[in-house]
Short mmCIF file of C-alpha atoms and ligand atoms in Angstrom, two decimals:
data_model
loop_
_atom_site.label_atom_id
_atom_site.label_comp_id
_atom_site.label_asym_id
_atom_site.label_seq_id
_atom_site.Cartn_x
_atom_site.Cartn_y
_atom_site.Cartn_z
CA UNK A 1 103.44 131.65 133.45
CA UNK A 2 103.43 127.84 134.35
CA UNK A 3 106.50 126.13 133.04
CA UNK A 4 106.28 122.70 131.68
CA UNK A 5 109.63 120.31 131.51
CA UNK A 6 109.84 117.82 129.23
CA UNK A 7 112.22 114.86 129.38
CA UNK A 8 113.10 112.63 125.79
CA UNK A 9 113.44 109.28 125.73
CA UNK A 10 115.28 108.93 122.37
CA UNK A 11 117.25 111.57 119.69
CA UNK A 12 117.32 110.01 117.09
CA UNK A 13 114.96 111.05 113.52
CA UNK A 14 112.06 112.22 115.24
CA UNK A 15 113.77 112.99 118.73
CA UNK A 16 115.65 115.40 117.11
CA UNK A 17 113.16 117.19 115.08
CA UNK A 18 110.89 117.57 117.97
CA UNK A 19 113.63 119.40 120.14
CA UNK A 20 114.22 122.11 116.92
CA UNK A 21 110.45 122.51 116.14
CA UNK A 22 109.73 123.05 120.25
CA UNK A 23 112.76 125.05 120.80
CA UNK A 24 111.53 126.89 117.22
CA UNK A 25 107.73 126.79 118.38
CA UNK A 26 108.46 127.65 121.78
CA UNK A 27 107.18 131.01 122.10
CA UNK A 28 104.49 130.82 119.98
CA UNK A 29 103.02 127.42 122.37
CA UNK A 30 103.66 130.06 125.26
CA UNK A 31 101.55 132.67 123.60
CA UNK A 32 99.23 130.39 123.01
CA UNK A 33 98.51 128.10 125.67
CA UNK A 34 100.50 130.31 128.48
CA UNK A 35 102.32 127.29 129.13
CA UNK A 36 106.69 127.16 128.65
CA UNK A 37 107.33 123.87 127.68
CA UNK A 38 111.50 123.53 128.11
CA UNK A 39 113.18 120.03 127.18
CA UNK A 40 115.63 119.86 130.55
CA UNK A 41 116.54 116.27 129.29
CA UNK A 42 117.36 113.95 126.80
CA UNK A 43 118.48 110.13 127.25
CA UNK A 44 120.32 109.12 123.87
CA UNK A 45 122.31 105.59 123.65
CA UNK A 46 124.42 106.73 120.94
CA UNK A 47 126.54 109.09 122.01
CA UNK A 48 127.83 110.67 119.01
CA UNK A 49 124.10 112.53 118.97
CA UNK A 50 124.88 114.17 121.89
CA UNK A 51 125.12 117.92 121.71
CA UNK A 52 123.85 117.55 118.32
CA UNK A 53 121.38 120.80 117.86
CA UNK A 54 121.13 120.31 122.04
CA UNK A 55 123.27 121.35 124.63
CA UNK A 56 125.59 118.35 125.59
CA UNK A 57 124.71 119.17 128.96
CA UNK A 58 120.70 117.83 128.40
CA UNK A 59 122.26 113.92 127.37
CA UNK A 60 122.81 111.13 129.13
CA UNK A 61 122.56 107.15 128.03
CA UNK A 62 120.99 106.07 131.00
CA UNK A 63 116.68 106.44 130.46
CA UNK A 64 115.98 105.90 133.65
CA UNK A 65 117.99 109.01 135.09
CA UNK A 66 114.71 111.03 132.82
CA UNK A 67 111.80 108.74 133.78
CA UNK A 68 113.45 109.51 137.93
CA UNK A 69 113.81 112.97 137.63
CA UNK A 70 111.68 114.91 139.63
CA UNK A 71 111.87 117.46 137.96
CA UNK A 72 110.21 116.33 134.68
CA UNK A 73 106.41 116.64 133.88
CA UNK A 74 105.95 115.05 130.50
CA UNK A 75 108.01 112.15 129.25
CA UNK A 76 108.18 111.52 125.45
CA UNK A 77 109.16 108.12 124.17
CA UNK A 78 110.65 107.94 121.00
CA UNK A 79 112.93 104.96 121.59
CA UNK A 80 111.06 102.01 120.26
CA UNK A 81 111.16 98.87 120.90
CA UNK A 82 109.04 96.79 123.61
CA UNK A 83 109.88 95.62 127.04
CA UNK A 84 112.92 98.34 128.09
CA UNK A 85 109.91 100.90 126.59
CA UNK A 86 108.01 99.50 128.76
CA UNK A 87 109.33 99.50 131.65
CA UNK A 88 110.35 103.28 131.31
CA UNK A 89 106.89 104.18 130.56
CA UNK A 90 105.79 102.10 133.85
CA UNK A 91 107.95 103.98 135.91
CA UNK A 92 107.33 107.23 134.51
CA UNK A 93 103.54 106.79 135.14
CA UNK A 94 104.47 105.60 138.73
CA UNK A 95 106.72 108.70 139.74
CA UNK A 96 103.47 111.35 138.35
CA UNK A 97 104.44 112.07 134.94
CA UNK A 98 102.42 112.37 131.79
CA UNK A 99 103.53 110.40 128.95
CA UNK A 100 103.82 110.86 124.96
CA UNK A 101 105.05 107.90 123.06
CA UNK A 102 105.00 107.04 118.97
CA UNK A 103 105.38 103.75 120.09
CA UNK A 104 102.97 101.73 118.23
CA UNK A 105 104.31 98.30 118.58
CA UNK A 106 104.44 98.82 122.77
CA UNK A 107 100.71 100.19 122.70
CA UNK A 108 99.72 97.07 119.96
CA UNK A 109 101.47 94.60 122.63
CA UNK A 110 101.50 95.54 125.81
CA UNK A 111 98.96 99.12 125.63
CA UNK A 112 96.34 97.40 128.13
CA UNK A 113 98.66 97.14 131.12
CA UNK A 114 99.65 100.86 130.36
CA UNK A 115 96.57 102.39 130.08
CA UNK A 116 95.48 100.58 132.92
CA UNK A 117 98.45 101.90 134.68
CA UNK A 118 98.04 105.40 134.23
CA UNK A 119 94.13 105.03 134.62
CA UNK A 120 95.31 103.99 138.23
CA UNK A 121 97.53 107.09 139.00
CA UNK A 122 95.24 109.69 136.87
CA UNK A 123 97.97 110.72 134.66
CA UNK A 124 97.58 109.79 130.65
CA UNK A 125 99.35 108.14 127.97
CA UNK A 126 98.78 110.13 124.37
CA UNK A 127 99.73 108.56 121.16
CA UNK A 128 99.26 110.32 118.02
CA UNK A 129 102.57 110.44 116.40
CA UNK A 130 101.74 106.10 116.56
CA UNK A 131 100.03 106.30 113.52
CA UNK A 132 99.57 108.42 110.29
CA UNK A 133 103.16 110.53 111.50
CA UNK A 134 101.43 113.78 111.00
CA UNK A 135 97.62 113.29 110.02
CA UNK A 136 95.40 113.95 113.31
CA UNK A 137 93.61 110.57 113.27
CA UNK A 138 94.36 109.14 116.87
CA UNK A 139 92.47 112.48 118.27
CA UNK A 140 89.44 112.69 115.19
CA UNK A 141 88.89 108.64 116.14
CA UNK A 142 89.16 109.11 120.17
CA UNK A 143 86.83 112.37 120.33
CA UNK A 144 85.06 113.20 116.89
CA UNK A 145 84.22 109.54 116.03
CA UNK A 146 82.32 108.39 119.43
CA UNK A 147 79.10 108.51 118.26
CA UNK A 148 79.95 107.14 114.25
CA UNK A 149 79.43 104.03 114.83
CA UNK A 150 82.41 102.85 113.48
CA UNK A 151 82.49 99.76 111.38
CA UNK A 152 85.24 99.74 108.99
CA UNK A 153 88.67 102.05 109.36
CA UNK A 154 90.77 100.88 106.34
CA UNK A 155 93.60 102.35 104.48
CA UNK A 156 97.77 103.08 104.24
CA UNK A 157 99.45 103.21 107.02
CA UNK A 158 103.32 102.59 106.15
CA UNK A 159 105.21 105.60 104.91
CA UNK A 160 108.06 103.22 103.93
CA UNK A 161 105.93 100.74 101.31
CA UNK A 162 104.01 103.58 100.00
CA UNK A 163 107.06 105.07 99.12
CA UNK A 164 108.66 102.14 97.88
CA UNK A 165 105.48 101.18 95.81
CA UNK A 166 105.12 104.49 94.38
CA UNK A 167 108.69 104.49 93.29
CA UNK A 168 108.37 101.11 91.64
CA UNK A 169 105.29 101.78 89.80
CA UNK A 170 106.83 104.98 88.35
CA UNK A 171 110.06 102.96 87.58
CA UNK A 172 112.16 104.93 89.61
CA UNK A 173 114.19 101.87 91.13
CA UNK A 174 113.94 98.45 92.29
CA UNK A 175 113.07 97.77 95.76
CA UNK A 176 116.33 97.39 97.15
CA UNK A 177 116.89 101.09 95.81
CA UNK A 178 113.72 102.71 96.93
CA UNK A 179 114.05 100.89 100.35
CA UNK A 180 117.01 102.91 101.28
CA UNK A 181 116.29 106.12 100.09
CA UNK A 182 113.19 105.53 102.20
CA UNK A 183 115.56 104.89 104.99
CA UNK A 184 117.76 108.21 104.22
CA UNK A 185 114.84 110.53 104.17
CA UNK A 186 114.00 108.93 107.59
CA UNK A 187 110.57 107.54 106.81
CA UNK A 188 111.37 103.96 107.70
CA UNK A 189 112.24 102.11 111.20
CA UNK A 190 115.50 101.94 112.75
CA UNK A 191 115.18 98.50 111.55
CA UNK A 192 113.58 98.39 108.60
CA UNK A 193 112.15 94.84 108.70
CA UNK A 194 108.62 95.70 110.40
CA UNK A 195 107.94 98.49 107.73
CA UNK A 196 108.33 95.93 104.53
CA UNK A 197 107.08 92.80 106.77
CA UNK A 198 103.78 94.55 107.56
CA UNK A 199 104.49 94.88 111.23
CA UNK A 200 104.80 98.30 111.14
CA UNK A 201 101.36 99.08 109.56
CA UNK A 202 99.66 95.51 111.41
CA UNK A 203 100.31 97.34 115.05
CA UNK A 204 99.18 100.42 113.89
CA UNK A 205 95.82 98.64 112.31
CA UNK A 206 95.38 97.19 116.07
CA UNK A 207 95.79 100.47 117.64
CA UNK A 208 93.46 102.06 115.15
CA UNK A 209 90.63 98.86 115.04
CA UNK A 210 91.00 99.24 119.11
CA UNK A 211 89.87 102.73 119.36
CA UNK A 212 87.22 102.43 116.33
CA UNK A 213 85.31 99.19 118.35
CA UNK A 214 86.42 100.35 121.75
CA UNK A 215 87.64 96.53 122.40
CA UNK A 216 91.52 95.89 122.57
CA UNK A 217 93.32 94.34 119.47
CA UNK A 218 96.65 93.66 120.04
CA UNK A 219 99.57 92.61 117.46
CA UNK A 220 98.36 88.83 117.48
CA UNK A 221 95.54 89.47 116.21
CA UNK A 222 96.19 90.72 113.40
CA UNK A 223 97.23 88.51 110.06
CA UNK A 224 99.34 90.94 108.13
CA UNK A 225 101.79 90.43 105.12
CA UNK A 226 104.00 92.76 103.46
CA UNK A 227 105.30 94.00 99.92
CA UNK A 228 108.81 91.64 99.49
CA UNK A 229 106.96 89.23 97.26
CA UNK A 230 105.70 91.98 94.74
CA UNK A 231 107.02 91.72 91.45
CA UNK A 232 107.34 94.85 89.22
CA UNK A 233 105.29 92.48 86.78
CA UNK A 234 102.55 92.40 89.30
CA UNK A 235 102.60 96.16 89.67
CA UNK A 236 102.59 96.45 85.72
CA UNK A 237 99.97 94.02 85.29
CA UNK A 238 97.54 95.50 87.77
CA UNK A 239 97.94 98.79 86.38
CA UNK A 240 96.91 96.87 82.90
CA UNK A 241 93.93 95.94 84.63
CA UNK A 242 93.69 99.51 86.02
CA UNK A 243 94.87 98.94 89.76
CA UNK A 244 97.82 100.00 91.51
CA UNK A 245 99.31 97.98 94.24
CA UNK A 246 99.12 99.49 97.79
CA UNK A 247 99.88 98.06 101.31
CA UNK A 248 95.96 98.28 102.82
CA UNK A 249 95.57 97.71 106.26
CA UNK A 250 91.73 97.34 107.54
CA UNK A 251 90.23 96.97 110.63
CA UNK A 252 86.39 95.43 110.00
CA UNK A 253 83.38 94.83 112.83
CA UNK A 254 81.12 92.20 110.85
CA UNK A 255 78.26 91.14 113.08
CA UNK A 256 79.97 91.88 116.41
CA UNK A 257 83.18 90.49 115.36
CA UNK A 258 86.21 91.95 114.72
CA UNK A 259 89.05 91.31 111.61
CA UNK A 260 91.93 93.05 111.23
CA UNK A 261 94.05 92.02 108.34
CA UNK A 262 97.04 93.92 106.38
CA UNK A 263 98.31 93.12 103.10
CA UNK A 264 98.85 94.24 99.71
CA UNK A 265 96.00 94.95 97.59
CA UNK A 266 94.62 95.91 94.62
CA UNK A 267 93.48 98.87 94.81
CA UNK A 268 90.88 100.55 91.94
CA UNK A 269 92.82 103.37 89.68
CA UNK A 270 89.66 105.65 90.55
CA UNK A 271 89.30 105.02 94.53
CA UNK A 272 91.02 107.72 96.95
CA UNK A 273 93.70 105.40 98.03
CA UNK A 274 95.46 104.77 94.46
CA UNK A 275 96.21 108.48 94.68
CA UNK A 276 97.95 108.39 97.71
CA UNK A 277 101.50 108.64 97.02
CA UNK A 278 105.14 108.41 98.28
CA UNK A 279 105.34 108.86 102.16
CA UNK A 280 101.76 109.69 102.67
CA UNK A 281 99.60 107.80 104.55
CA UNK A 282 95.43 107.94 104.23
CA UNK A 283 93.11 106.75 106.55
CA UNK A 284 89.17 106.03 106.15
CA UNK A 285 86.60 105.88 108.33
CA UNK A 286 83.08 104.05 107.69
CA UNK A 287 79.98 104.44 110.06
CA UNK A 288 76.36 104.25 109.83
CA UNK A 289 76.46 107.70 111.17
CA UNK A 290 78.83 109.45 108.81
CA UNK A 291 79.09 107.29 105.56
CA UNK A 292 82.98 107.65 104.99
CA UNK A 293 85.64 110.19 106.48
CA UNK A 294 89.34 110.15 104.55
CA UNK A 295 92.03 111.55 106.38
CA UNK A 296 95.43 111.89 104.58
CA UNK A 297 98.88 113.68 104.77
CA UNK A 298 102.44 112.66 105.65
CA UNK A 299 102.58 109.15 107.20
CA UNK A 300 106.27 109.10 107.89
CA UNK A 301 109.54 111.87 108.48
CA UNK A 302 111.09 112.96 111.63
CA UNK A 303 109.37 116.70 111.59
CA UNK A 304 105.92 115.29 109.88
CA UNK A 305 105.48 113.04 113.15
CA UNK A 306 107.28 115.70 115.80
CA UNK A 307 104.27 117.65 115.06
CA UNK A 308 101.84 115.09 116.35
CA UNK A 309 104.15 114.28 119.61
CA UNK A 310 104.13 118.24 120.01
CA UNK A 311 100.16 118.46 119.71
CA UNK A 312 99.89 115.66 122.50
CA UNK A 313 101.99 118.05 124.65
CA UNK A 314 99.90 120.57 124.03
CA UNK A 315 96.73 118.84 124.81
CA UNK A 316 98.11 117.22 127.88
CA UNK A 317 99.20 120.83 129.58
CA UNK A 318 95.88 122.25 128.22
CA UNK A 319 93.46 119.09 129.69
CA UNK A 320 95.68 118.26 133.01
CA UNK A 321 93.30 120.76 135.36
CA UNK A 322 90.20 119.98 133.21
CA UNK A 323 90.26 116.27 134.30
CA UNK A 324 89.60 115.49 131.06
CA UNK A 325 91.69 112.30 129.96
CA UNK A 326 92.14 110.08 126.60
CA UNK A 327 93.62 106.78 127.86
CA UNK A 328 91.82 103.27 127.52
CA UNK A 329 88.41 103.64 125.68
CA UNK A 330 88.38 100.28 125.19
CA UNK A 331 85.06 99.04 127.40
CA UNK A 332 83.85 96.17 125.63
CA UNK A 333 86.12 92.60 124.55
CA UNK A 334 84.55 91.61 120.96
CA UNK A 335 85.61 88.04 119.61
CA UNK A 336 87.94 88.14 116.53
CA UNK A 337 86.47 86.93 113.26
CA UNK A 338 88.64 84.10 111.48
CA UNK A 339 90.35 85.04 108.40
CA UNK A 340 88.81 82.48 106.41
CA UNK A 341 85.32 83.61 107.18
CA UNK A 342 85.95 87.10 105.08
CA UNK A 343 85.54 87.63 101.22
CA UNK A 344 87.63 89.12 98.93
CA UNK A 345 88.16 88.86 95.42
CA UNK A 346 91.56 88.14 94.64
CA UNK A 347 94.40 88.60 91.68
CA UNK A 348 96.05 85.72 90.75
CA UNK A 349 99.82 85.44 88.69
CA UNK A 350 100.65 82.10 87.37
CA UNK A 351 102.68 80.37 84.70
CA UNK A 352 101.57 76.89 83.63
CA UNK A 353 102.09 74.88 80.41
CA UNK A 354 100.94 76.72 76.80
CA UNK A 355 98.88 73.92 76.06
CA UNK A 356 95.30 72.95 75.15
CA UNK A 357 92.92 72.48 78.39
CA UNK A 358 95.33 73.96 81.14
CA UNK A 359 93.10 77.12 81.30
CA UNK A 360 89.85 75.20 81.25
CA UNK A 361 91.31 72.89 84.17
CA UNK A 362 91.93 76.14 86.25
CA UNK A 363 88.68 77.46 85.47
CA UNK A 364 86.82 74.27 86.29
CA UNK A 365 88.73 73.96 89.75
CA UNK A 366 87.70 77.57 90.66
CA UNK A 367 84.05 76.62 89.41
CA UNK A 368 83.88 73.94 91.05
CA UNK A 369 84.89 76.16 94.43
CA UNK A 370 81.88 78.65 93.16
CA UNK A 371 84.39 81.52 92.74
CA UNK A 372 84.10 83.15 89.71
CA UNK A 373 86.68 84.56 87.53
CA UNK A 374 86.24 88.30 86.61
CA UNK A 375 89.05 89.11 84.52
CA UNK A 376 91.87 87.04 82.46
CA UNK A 377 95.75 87.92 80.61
CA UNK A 378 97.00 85.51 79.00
CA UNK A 379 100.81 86.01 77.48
CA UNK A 380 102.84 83.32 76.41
CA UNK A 381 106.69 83.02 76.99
CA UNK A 382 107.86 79.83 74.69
CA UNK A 383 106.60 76.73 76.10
CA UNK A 384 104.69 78.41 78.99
CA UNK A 385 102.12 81.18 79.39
CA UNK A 386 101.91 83.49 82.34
CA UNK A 387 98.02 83.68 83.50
CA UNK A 388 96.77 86.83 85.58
CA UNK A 389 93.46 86.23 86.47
CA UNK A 390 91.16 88.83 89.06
CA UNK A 391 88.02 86.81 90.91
CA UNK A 392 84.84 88.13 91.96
CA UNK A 393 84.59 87.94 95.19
CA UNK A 394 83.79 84.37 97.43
CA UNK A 395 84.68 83.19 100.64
CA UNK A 396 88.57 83.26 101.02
CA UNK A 397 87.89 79.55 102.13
CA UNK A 398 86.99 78.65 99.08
CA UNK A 399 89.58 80.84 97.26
CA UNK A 400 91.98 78.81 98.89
CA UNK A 401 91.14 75.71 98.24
CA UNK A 402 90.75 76.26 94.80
CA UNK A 403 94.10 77.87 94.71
CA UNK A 404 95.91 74.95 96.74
CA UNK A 405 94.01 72.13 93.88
CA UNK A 406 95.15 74.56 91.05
CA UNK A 407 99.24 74.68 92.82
CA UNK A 408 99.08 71.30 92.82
CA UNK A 409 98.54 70.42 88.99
CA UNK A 410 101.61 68.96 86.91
CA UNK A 411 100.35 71.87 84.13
CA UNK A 412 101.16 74.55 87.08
CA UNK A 413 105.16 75.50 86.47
CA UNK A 414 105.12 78.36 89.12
CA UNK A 415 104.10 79.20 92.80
CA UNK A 416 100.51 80.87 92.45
CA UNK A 417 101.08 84.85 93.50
CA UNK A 418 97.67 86.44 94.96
CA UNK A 419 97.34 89.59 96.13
CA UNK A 420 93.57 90.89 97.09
CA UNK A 421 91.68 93.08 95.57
CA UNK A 422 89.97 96.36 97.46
CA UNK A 423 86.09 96.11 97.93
N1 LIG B 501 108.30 103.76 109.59
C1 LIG B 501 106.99 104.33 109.62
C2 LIG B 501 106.43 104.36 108.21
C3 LIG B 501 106.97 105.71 110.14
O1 LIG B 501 107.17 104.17 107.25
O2 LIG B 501 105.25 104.61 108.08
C4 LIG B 501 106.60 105.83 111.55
O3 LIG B 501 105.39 105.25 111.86
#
């Protein structure tokens, strides 16, 4: 019986659920991989977690007393964050050990140099619980997709937004309500800023467009926006129109160039993603070999994601003698497609003046752009009228222009809101 040690870096949501589910799992992964994987250490800053569920004995504050240890094989990293990540990582690769990490804002900034490193000293770097928490999609894109020919991966990818969308469309609270019973049932960041900013879900769109093209994206490539500015009148409009509103992330390879964009969309009431709910995350995959894969299931929650760190263990003592490794695919450096060179069609939420020729000045300015309207509400309030309009779609160029001439009209009483629409 070969005996695996594991070292965690990190105990706090999904620290802690992967030491019960291993210690709970730990006989059955023995039976069936004849490997003992034992968690001999665990580096936690906040103290009052120690000897929570784990012997005190395992803790200490100090990482770097984990990634030294001789002892350990496999180093999980569940601490977040960049450079001290980082250098942990580094050093862990450097003194022979295997590493797991959810870390999806390290990987989407600083993955190259990592991979690179533990190409160098033939250990490997898995990632799964980075994206999707517990849906399989890091390993189905790395192995089962090679030969798909991968153009567009698109889809949800925050746990947190979903959750807080869902909620709002269902009037279950505001967002200040939602947002931290998100954070209670442990589906959001420590810091909740890069889950509603669009952070969160923009790193793991670079990880994901990365592996799909097999040429690095990193976090500055990727435009992203998040949810703060939705209004529950956009959310009750757009269902009017039959939409819901979903944070879409989507990762595109148009003529050998790559665009990788997240923001909230509007998303058809019939398409697979308007059903995806809550927490859960969905992820589809287009190729000229496949048509369209859709992988869904819990995006977010400390034992949903321990289950995809504990796969990567699993794989890593069941590959190490076969030689068989998953760290950089990325063999090819693809130039990023401008923004403004995509389409989309967009939704627009305005108030200007309730007066006669305001709509057919808006209408001539987007003519006049070639972007043609689809869809119009009209509702007045007094004085004013609130205008929801959905385009076709046109160059976003041209969407923008339009929409900067329209802002700048003395008939125009609000800020234009836009949010895209899916297709
Ligand atoms: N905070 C993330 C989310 C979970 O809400 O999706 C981990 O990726």
């Amino acid at each position: 019986m070969e005996k695996v040690k594991i070292g965690l870096l990190g105990y706090g949501v999904v620290g802690s659920s992967v030491y019960r589910l291993l210690t709970k799992e730990r006989v059955r992964i023995l039976e069936g991989t004849g490997v003992d994987l034992e968690v001999t250490r665990i580096a936690e800053m906040d103290t009052t977690k120690h000897g929570a569920d784990a012997p005190a004995s395992l803790f200490t504050t100090d990482g770097s007393a984990v990634v030294e240890d001789p002892s350990i094989d496999v180093v999980v990293e569940l601490f977040g964050g960049v450079d001290a990540a980082f250098e942990l990582i580094s050093c862990a690769l450097r003194n022979g050990k295997n590493v797991v990490t959810a870390n999806k804002q390290l990987l989407a900034n600083r993955g190259a140099a990592l991979f690179e490193l533990a190409r160098e000293k033939g250990r490997q770097i898995r990632f799964e619980a980075s994206v999707g928490g517990a849906i399989p999609i890091i390993k189905v894109m790395r192995e089962s997709m090679f030969a798909a020919e991968l153009h567009t991966v698109y889809g949800i990818v925050n746990g947190t937004t979903n959750y807080i969308l869902t909620a709002m469309l269902r009037g279950e609270g505001d967002y200040a309500a939602t947002l931290a019973r998100a954070q209670e049932l442990g589906y959001a960041e420590a810091d909740p800023t890069a889950d509603v900013n669009g952070a969160d879900a923009a790193a793991k769109m670079a990880i994901l467009a990365s592996i799909a093209f097999h040429s690095r994206v990193t976090l500055q490539d990727v435009t992203f926006e998040g949810i703060a500015s939705i209004q529950p009148e956009d959310i009750a409009y757009a269902r009017d129109l039959g939409f819901v509103i979903k944070l879409v992330g989507s990762a595109r390879l148009l003529d050998e160039q790559v665009n990788v964009r997240v923001a909230p969309t509007l998303v058809p009431a019939g398409h697979p993603l308007a059903g995806i709910n809550g927490s859960y995350n969905a992820v589809l995959l287009v190729g000229h070999a496949i048509d369209e894969i859709m992988l869904s299931g819990p995006g977010a929650g400390g034992l949903q994601t321990s289950t995809a760190v504990i796969s990567d263990i699993v794989s890593i003592v069941s590959t190490k003698t076969t030689g068989f490794m998953q760290n950089c695919s990325c063999y090819r450096a693809l130039p990023l497609l401008a923004e403004e060179e995509m389409r989309s069609a967009f939704f627009i939420r305005v108030r200007v003046e309730d007066r006669p020729g305001v709509l057919a000045q808006l209408a001539s300015i987007f003519g006049e752009r070639d972007v043609s309207i689809e869809s119009l509400i009209q509702k007045g309030h007094g004085d004013q009228a609130e205008l929801v309009l959905i385009t076709h779609p046109s160059p976003e160029k041209d969407f923008r222009a339009a929409l900067e001439a329209i802002a700048g009209l003395s008939s125009v009483r609000s800020r234009p809101m836009t949010i895209r629409v899916l297709g």
